[in-house]
Short mmCIF file of C-alpha atoms in Angstrom, two decimals:
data_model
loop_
_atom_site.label_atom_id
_atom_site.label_comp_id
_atom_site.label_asym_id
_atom_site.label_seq_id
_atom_site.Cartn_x
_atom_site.Cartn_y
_atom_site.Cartn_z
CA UNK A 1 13.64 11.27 -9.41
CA UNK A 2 16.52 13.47 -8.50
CA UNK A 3 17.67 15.89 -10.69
CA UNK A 4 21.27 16.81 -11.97
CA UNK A 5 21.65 20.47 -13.03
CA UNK A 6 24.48 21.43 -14.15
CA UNK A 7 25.94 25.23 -14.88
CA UNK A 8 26.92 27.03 -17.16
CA UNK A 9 26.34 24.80 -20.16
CA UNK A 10 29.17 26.41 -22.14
CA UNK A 11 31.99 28.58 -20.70
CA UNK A 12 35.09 29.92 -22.94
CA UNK A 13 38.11 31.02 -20.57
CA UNK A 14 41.81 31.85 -21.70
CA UNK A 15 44.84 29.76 -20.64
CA UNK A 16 45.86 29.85 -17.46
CA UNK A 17 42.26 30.89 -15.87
CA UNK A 18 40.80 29.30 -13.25
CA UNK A 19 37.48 27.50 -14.31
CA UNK A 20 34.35 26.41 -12.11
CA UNK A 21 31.73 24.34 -13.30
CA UNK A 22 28.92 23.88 -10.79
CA UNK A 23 26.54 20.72 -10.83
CA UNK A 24 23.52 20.26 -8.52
CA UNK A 25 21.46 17.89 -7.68
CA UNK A 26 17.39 18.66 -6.86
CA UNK A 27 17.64 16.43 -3.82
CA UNK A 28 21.10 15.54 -1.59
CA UNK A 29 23.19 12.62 -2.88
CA UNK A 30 25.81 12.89 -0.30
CA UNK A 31 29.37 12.70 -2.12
CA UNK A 32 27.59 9.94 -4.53
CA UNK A 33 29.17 12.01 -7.81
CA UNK A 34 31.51 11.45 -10.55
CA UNK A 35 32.88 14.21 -12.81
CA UNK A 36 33.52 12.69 -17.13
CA UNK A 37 35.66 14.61 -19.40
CA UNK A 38 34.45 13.76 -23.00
CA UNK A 39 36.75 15.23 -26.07
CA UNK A 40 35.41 15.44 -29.26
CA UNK A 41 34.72 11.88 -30.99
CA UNK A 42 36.22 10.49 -27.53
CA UNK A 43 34.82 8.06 -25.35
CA UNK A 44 34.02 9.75 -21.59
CA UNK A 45 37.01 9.52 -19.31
CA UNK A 46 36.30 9.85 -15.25
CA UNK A 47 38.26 12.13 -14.08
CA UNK A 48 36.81 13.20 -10.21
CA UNK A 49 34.80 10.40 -8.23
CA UNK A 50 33.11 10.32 -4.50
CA UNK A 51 32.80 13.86 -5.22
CA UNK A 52 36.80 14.37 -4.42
CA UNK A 53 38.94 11.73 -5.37
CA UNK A 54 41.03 12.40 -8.01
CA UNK A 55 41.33 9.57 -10.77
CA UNK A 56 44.75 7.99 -10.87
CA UNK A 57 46.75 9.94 -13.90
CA UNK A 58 44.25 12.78 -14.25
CA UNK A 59 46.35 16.05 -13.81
CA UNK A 60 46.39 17.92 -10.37
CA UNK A 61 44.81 20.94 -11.38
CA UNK A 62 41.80 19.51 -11.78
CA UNK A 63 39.91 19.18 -8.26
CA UNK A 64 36.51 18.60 -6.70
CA UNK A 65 34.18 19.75 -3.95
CA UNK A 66 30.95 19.65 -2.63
CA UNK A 67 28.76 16.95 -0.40
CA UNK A 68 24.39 16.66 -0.49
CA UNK A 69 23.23 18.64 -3.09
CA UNK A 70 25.97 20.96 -4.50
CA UNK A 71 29.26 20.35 -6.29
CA UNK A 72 31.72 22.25 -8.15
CA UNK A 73 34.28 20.83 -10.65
CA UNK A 74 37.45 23.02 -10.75
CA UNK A 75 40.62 23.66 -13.54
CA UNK A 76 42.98 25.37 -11.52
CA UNK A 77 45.04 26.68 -14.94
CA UNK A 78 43.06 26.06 -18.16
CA UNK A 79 45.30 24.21 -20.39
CA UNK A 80 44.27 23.82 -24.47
CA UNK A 81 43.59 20.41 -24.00
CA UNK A 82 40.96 20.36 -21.53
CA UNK A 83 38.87 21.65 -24.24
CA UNK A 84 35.90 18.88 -24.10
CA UNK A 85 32.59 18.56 -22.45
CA UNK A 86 32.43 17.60 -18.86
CA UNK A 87 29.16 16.08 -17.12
CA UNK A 88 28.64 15.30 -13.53
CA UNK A 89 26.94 11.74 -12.90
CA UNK A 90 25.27 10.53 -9.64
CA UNK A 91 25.48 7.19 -9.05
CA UNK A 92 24.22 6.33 -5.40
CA UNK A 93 21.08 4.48 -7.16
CA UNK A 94 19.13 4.46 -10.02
CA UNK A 95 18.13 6.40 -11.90
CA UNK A 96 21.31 7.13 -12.48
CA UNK A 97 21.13 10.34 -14.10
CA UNK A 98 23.95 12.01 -15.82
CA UNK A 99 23.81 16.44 -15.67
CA UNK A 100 23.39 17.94 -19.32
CA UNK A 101 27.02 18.48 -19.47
CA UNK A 102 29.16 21.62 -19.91
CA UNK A 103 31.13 22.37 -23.19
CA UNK A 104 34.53 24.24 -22.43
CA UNK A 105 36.25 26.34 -25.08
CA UNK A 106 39.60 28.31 -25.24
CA UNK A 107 38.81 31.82 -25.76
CA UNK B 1 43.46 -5.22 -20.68
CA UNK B 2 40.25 -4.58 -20.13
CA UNK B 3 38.25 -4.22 -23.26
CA UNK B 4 34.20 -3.88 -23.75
CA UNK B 5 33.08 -4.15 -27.88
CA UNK B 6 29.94 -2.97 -28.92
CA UNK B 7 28.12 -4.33 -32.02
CA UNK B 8 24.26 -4.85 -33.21
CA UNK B 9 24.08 -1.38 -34.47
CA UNK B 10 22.57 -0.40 -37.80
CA UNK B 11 19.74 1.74 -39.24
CA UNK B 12 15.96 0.34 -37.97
CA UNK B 13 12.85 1.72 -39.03
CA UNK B 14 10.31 3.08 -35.95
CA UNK B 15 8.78 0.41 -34.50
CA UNK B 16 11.50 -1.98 -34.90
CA UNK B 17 13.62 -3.97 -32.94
CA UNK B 18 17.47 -4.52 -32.34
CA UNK B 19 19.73 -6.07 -30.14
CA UNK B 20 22.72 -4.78 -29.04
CA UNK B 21 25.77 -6.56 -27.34
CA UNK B 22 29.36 -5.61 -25.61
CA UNK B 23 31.88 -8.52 -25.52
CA UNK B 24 34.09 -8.22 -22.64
CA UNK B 25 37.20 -9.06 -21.80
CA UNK B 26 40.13 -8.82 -19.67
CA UNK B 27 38.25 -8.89 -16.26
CA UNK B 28 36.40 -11.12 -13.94
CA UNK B 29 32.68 -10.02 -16.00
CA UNK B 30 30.52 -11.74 -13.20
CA UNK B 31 31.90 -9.38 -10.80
CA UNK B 32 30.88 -6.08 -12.39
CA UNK B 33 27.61 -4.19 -12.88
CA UNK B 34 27.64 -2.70 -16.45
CA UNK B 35 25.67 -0.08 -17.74
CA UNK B 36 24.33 1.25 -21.11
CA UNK B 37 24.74 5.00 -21.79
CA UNK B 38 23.92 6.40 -24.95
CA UNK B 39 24.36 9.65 -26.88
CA UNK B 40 22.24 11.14 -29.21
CA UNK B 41 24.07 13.28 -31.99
CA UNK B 42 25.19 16.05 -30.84
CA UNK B 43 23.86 16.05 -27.55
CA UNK B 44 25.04 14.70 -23.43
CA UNK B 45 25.00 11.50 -22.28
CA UNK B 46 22.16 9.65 -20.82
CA UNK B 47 21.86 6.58 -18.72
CA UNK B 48 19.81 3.57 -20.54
CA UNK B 49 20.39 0.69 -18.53
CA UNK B 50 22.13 -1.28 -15.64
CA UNK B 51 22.76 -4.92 -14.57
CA UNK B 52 24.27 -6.26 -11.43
CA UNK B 53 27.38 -8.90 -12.22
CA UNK B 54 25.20 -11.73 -10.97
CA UNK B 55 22.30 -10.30 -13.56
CA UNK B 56 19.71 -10.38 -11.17
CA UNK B 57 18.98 -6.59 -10.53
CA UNK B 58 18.29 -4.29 -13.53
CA UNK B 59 17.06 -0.93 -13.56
CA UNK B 60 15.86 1.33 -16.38
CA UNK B 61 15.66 4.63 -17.57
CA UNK B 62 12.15 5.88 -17.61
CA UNK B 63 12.39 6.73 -21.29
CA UNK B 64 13.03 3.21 -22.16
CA UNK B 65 11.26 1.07 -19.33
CA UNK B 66 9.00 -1.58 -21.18
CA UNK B 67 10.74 -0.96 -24.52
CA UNK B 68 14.32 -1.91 -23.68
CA UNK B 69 15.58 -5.37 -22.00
CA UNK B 70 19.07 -5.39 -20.08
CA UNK B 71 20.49 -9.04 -19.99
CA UNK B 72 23.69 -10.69 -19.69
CA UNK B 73 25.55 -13.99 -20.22
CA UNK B 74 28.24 -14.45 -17.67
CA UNK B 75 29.29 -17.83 -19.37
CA UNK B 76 30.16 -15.55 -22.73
CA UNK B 77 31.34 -12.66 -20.68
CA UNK B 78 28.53 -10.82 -23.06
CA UNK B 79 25.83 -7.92 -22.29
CA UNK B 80 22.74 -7.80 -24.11
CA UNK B 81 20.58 -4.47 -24.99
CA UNK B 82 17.16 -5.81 -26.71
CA UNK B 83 15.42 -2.59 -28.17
CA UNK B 84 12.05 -3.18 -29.48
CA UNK B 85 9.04 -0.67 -30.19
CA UNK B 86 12.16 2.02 -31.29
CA UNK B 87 11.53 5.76 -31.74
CA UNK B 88 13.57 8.63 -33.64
CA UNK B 89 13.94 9.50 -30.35
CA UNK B 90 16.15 6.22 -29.52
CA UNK B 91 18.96 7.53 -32.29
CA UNK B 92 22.40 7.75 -30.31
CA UNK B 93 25.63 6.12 -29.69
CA UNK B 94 24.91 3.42 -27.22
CA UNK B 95 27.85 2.74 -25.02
CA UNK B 96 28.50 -0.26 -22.49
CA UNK B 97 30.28 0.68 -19.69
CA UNK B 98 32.01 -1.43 -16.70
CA UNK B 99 31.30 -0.10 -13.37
CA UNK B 100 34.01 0.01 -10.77
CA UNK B 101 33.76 0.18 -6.90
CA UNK B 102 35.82 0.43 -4.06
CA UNK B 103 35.21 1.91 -0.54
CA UNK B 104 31.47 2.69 -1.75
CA UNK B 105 32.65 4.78 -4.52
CA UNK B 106 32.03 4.01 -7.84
CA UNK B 107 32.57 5.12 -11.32
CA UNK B 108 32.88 3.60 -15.19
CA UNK B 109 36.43 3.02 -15.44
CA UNK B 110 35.98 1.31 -18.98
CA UNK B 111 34.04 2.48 -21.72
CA UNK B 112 33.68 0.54 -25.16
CA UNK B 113 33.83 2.55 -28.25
CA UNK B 114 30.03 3.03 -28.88
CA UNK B 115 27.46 1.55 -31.33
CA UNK B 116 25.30 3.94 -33.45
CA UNK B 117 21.85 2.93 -33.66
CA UNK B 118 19.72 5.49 -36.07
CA UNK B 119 15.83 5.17 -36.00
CA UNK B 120 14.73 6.14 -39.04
CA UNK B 121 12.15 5.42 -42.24
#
């Protein structure tokens, strides 16, 4: 079964930084991958799919890259309400496996 | 609008059994794989189960393979979870979610609010 590693599993940044979260995947899933944004006692909301796409609504400075085995999730200007946890998810077939998510503070 | 309810929740002792459901509405429900996803407390979220819209493909997480039954009832626009043989382990929020897909991409565009099963004697 493939995989989903995500990193780092917590990260605190101050407003305005630029944040990376990195998720990979032990064998290549082409652009098969989702980015969730979960806030506390919140349901998951997508926010990135096909790797890329950017949900309808989400804000621009979120953004994602990557193709096969390696993807990054990026917050172009931390604001203090993108404090929540964020997973990546492959979905190209089962199982679909979710990464162990990353929990983002505001330092 | 879309809407997915979970219910069946409750406290079971290990060993025991429970079925979950999600009543949806809003959307064409034949049309739509669904998953389950739980959450254990305090911890990520973890794929449980999937059904295709027609119900004829499932797939399972390993950790719940032989233990857990995915079904659906198009007719009642109604999911089914069947838990038997549960563990402590099993203790989350279990969450139906729709899947959507266009182009080949997918993602859950709906999530219900959750149903907390604890496992416990």
């Amino acid at each position: 079964d493939i995989q989903m590693t995500q990193s780092p599993s917590s990260l605190s940044a101050s407003v305005g930084d630029r944040v990376t979260i990195t998720c990979r995947a032990s064998q290549g899933i082409s652009n098969y991958l989702a980015w969730y944004q979960q806030k506390p006692g919140k349901v998951p909301k997508v926010l990135i799919y096909a790797a890329s796409t950017l949900q309808s609504g989400v804000p621009s400075r979120f953004s994602g890259s990557g193709s096969g085995t390696d993807f990054t999730l990026t917050i172009s200007s931390l604001q203090p309400e993108d404090v929540a946890t964020y997973y990546c998810h492959k979905y190209n077939s089962a199982p679909y496996t979710f990464g162990q998510g990353t929990k983002l503070e505001i330092k | 609008e879309v809407q997915l309810l979970e219910s069946g929740g409750g406290l079971v002792q290990p060993g025991g059994s429970l079925r979950l459901s999600c009543a949806a509405s809003g959307f064409t429900f034949s049309s739509y794989a669904i998953f389950w996803v739980r959450q254990a407390p305090g911890k990520g979220l973890e794929w449980v189960s999937t059904i295709s819209g027609s119900g004829g493909n499932t797939y399972y997480a390993d950790s719940v393979k032989g233990r857990f039954t995915i079904s659906r009832d198009n007719s009642k626009n109604t999911l089914y979870l069947q838990m038997n043989s549960l563990r402590a382990e099993d203790t989350a929020i279990y969450y139906c979610a729709k899947r959507y897909c266009t182009s080949g991409s997918c993602h859950f565009d709906y999530w219900g609010q959750g149903t907390l099963v604890t496992v416990s004697s």
